Structure formats: C-alpha cells, structure tokens
Tab-separated table of C-alpha atoms and ligand atoms in Angstrom:
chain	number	residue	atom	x	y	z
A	1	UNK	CA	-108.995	-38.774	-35.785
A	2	UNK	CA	-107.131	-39.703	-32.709
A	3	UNK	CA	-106.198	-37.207	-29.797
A	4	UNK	CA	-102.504	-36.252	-30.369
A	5	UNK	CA	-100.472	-36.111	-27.134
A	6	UNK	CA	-97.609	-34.171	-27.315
A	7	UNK	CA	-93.921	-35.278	-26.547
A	8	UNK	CA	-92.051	-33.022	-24.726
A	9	UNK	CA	-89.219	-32.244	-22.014
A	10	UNK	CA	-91.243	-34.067	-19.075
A	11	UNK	CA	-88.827	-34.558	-16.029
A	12	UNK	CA	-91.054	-36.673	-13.937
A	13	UNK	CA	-89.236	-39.944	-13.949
A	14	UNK	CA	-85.899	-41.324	-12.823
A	15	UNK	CA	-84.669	-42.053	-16.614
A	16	UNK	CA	-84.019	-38.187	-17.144
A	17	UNK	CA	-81.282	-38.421	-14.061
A	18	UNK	CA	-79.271	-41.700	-15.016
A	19	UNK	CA	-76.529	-40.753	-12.458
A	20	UNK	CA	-78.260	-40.150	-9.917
A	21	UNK	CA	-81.051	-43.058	-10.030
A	22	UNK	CA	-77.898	-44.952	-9.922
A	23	UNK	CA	-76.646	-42.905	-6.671
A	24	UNK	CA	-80.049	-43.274	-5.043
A	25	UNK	CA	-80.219	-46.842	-5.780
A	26	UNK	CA	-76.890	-47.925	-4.814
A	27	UNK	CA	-78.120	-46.441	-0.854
A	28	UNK	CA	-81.326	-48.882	-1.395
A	29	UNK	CA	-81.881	-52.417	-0.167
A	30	UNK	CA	-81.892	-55.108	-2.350
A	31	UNK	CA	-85.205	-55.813	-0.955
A	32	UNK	CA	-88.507	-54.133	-0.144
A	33	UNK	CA	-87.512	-53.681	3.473
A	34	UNK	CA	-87.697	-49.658	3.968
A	35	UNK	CA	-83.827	-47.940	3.999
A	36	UNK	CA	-85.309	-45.570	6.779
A	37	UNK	CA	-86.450	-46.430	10.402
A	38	UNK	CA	-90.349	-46.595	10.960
A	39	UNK	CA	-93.776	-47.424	9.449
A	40	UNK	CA	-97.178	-45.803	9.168
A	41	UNK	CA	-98.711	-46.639	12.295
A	42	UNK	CA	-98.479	-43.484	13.947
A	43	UNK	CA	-100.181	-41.951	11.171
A	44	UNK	CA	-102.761	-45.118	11.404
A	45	UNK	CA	-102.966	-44.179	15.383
A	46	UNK	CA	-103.642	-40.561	14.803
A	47	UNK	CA	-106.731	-41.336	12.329
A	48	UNK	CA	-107.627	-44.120	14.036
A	49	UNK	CA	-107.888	-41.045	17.401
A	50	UNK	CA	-109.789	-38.578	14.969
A	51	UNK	CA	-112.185	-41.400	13.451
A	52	UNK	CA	-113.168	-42.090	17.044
A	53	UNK	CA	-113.496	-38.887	18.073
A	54	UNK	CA	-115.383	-37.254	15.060
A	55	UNK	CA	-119.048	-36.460	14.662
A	56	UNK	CA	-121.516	-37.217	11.850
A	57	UNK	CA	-121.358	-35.387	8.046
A	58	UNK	CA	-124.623	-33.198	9.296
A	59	UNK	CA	-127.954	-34.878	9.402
A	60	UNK	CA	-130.913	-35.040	7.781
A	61	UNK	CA	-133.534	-32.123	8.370
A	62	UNK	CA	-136.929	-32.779	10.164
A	63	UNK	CA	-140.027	-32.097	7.939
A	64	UNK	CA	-140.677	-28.450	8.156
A	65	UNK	CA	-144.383	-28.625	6.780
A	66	UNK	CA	-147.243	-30.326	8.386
A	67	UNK	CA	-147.812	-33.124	5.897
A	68	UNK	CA	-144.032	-33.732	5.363
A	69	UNK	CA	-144.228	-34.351	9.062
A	70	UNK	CA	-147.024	-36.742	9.004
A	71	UNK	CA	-145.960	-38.311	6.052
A	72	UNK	CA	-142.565	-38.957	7.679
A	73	UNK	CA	-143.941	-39.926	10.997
A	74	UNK	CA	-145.931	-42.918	9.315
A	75	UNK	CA	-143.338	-43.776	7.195
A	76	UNK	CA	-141.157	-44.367	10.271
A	77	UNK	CA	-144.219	-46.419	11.956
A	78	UNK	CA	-144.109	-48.819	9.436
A	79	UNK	CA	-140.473	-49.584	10.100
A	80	UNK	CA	-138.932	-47.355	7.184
A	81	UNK	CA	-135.881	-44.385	7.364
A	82	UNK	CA	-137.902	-41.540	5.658
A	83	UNK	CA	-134.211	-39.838	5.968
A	84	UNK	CA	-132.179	-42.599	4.132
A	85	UNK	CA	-134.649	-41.831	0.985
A	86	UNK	CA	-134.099	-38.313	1.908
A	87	UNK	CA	-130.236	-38.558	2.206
A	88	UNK	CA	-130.045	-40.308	-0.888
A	89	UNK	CA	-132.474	-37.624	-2.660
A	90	UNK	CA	-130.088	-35.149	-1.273
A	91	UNK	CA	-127.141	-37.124	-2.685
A	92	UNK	CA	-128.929	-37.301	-6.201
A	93	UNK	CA	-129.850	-33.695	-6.330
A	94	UNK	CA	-126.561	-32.444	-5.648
A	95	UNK	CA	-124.892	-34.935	-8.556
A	96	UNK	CA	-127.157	-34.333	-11.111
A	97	UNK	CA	-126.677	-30.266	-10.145
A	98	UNK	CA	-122.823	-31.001	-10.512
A	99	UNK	CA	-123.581	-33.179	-13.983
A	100	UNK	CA	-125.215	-30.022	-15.205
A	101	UNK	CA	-122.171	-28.005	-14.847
A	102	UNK	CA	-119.825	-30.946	-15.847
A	103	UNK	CA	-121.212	-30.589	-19.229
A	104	UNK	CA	-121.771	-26.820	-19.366
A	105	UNK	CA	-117.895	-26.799	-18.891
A	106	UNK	CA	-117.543	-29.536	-21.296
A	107	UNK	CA	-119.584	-27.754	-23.928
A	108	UNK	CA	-117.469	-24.615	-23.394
A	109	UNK	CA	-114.431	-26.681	-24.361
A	110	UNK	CA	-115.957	-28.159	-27.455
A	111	UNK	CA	-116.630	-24.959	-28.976
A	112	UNK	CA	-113.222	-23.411	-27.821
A	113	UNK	CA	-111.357	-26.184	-29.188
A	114	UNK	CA	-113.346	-27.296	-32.121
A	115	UNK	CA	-112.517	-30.402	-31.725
A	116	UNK	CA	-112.481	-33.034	-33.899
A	117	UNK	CA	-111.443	-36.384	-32.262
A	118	UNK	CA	-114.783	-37.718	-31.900
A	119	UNK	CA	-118.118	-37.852	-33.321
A	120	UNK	CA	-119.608	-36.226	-30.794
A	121	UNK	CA	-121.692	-32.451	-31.448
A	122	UNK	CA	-122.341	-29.644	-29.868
A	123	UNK	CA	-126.912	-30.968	-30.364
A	124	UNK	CA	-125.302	-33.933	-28.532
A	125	UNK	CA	-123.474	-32.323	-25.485
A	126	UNK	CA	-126.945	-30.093	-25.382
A	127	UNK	CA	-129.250	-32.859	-24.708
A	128	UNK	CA	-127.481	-34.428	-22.449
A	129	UNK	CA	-127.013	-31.669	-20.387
A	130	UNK	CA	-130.470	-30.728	-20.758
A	131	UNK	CA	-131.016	-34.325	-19.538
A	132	UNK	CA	-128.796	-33.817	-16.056
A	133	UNK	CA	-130.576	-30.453	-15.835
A	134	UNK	CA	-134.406	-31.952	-16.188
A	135	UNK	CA	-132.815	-34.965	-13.516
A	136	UNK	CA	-132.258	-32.116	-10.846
A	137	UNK	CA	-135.547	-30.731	-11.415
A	138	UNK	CA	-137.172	-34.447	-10.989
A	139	UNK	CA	-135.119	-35.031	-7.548
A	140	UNK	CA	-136.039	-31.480	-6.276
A	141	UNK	CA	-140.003	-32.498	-7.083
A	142	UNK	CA	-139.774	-35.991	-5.330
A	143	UNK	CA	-138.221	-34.006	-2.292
A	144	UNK	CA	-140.782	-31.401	-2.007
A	145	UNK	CA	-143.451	-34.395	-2.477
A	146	UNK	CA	-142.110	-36.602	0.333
A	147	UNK	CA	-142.029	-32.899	2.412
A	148	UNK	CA	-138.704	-32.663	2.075
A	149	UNK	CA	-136.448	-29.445	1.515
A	150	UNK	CA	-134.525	-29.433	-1.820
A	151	UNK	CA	-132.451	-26.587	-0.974
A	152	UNK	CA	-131.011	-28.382	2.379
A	153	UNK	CA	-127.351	-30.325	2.325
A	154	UNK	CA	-127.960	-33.851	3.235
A	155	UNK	CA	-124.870	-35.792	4.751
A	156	UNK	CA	-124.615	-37.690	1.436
A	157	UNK	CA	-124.940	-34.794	-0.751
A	158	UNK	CA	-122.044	-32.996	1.413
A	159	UNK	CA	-120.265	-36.184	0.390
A	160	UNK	CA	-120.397	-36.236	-3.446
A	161	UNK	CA	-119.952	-32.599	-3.356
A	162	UNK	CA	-116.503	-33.321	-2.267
A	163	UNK	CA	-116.429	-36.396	-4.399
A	164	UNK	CA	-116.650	-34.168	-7.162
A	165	UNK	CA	-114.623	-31.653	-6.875
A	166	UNK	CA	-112.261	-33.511	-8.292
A	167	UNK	CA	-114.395	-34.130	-11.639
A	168	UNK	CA	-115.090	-30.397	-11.759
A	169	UNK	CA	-111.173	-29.791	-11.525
A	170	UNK	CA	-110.500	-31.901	-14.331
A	171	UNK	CA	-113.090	-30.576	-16.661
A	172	UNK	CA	-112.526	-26.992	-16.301
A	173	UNK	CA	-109.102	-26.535	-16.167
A	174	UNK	CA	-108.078	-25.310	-19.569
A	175	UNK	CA	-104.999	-27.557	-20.006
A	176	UNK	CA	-107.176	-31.019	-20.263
A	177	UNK	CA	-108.537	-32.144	-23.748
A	178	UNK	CA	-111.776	-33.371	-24.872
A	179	UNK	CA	-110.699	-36.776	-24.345
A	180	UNK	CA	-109.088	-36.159	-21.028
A	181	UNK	CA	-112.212	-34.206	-19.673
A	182	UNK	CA	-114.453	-36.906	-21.152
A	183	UNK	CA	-113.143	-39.309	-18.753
A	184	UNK	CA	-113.296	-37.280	-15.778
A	185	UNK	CA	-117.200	-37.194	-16.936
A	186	UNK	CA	-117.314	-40.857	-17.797
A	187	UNK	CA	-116.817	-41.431	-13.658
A	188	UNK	CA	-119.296	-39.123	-13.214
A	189	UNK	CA	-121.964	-41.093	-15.721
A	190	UNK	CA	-121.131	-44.483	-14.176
A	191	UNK	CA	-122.139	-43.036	-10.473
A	192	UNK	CA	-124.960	-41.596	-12.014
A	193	UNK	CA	-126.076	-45.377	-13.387
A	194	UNK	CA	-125.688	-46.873	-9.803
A	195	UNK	CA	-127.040	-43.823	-8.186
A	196	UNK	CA	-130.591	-44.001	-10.126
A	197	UNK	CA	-129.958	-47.835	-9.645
A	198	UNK	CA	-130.182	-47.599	-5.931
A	199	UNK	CA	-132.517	-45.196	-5.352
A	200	UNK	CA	-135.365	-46.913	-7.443
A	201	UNK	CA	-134.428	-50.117	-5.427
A	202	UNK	CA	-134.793	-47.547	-2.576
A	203	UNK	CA	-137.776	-46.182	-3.163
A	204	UNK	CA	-139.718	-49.486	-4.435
A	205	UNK	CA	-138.259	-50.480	-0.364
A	206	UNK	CA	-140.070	-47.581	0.926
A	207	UNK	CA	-143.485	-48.142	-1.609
A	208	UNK	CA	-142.811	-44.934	-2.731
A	209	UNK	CA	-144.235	-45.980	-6.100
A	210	UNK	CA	-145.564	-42.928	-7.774
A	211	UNK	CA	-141.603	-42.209	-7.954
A	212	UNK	CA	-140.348	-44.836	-9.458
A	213	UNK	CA	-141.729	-43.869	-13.318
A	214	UNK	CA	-140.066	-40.725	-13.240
A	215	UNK	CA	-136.484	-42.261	-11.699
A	216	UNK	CA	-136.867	-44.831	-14.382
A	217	UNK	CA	-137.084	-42.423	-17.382
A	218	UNK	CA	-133.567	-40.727	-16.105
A	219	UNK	CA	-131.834	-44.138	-15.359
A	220	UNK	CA	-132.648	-45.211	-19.359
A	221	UNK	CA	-131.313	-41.610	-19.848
A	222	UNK	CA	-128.315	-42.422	-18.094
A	223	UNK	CA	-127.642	-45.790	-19.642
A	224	UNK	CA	-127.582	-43.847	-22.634
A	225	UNK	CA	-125.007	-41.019	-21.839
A	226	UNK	CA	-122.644	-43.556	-20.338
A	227	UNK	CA	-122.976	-45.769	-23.077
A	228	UNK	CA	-122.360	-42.370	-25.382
A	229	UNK	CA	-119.312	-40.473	-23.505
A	230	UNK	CA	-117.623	-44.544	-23.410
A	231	UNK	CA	-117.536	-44.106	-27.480
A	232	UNK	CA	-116.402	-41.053	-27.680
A	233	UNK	CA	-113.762	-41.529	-25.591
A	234	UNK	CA	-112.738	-44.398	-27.422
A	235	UNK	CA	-112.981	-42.989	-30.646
A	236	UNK	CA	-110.667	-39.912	-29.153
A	237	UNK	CA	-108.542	-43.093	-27.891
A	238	UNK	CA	-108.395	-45.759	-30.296
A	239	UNK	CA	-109.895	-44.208	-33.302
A	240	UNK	CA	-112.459	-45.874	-33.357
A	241	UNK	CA	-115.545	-47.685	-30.776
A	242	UNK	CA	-114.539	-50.831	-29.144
A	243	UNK	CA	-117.683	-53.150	-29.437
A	244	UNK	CA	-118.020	-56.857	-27.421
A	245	UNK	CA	-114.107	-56.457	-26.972
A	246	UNK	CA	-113.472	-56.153	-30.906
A	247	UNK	CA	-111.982	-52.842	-32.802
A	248	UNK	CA	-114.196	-51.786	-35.196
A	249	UNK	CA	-112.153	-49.579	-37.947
A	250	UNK	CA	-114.821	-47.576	-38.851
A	251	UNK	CA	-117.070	-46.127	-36.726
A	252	UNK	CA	-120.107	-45.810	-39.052
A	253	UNK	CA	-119.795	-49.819	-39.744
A	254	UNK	CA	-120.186	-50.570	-35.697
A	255	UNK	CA	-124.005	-52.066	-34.583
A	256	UNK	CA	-125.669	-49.244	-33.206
A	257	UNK	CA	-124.840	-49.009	-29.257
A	258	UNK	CA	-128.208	-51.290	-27.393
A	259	UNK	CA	-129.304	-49.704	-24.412
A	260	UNK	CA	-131.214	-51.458	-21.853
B	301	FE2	FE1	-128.308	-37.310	-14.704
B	302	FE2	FE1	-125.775	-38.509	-17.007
C-alpha cells in the first residue's frame, strides 16, 4: 500500500493569490535582471573576511598512553598522518552513534504508527540498528587499539555531528511519515557506504591491516541496509521496488536484492 499524502489548504505558492501574483509580476522585469539595486557580493566579501580569518574545527588529540604515543610517533616516521586515520575514526564513531539513534527514533515511529506502507518489520528495523550499534563499538575498539581516545571530538566528527542534525530533525519530529523519515535515513546509509569505503582505503594506506576484516564486515552490512531502506522507500513510494530501472508490480515476484 502506498503512503497517502493528504490534500489540504496549503498557501505556499503564488496560485492561491491570483491577484496579486499578477500585481507582483506586473512590477517585474521581463527578464532575469534583478527589479532591486545590488548583488551578493557584500555578503561574498563578508565570508570571504570570516573564512580568512577563522581557525580550525578543533584538532586531533595527542596519544595520551605510552604505546599510543609510540605507535603514533612511528607511524608519522614512515611518512603517514596517524591523525587523518584518527579524524576519520572520530568521524565514523560519531555517525554510526547518530545511525543508532536514527533508527531507535525510526523504530519508535513504526510501532506508533503501525504502519503499513512497506514490507519492512519491526525484527528488521532491530537488526539493523543492532548493526549501527555493534559499528560504534568496532570504531571505538580500532581507536583504543591505534591509542586513540574514543570519547574525544575529532574535527570531522564535530562536522557530521552538525551534518546530522538535520537527519535527526527529520526523523523525530512527529509530523514526518515512515516514508518521509526513511529518506532522511536513506542519506544517512549512503554516507555510511562511502564512509566505510574510505576508511578501509584509509587504513590499507596506513597498513593498518588487522582493521580492515572488521571494517569490511560493517561495509557488507551497510550495502545491505542501503540496499534495504531504498525498497522500502519505494514500496512506500511507488508501491512497489524499482529493480534495473523496471516497476515490478508485485513485490514478492522481484529477484531478491544482490549485495556485493
Ligand atoms: Fe553503520
Ligand atoms: Fe547503516
């Protein structure tokens, strides 16, 4: 069953004010040329001053124990940024931590609403989470291990905190549907994809192999959830899973999704 959007009294757009789109327009331009005085480049300028002007997003801590240190210290002898795998650790850690509560919120929703425009269940939302929860605790081991600190806010992990505050709006605001909520998530499971992506290319750059087994296990994991939240959204959407560009009327006739 499709997602029903309601049709109401919306007075966003100019239709709802025929008179006075006509008013307005008859003051316009016939062509793109702005009917006031002025551009942006005072507002361009005064950026332009702060971006000059403006420090780093934090930094990466030092290696409080001794073999963190060392670690670090040889790792930077050999020509590598210990703190970009850090950074990007950090960045991970606090993403993953965000996907957990993405789908706690999301779970709440399911059971409020009961809904019914997709296939997906409340086992399904479960795992997944449990999934984003278990990636935390595997970025938060690989921290410790390089002699990191999980519990510090790396510059990248301040940025995709604020990335995401946006994706946490959107979920838990009690207005927004499965559907709508779902893609809010589904930007949240393609980062995840690249982010996993990058730091096994990362850490592979930095022979930091004994990590690389566990970062693979999540990216499959993550293949999989994006792959997952994509149908249900088009099943809330179309009615039904788009597959290799085609609409398939029913779902339980589709090829089962192939992850890589
Ligand atoms: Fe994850
Ligand atoms: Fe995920």
């Amino acid at each position: 069953m499709k997602e029903q959007i309601p049709v109401g009294m919306n007075r966003t757009g100019v239709q709802m004010s025929p008179f006075e789109t006509s008013t307005m327009q008859a003051g316009m331009p016939a062509s793109m040329t702005p009917a006031t005085p002025g551009d942006d480049t005072a507002l361009a300028d005064m950026r332009s001053q702060y971006i000059t002007d403006a420090d780093a997003i934090g930094s990466v801590p030092v290696p409080a124990t001794v073999q963190g240190a060392v670690a670090a210290g040889a790792s930077m002898m050999l020509g590598n940024q210990p703190q970009l795998l850090l950074d990007k650790l950090g960045e991970r850690l606090a993403f993953e931590r965000t996907g957990t509560r993405l789908y706690d919120a999301l779970i709440t929703k399911f059971e409020a609403t009961q809904d019914s425009t997709t296939s997906m269940t409340l086992a399904d939302l479960q795992k997944i989470r449990q999934d984003e929860a278990r990636h935390f605790s595997i970025v938060a081991s690989a921290i410790e291990a390089l002699g990191g600190d999980p519990t510090s806010q790396t510059p990248c992990a301040d940025l995709v905190g604020v990335e995401s505050m946006g994706l946490v709006q959107a979920v838990t605001d009690p207005r927004t549907t499965i559907a709508q909520s779902l893609h809010a998530i589904l930007i949240g499971e393609m980062a995840d994809n690249v982010g996993w992506e990058m730091l096994i290319a990362l850490a592979e750059d930095q022979q930091q192999i004994s990590l690389i087994s566990d970062f693979s296990v999540a990216l499959d994991e993550e293949r999989a959830h994006l792959l997952q939240v994509r149908n249900w959204l088009e099943e809330a959407t179309l009615g039904a899973v788009v597959s290799d560009g085609a609409l398939v009327d029913d779902i339980s006739d589709a090829n089962p999704p192939q992850v890589h």
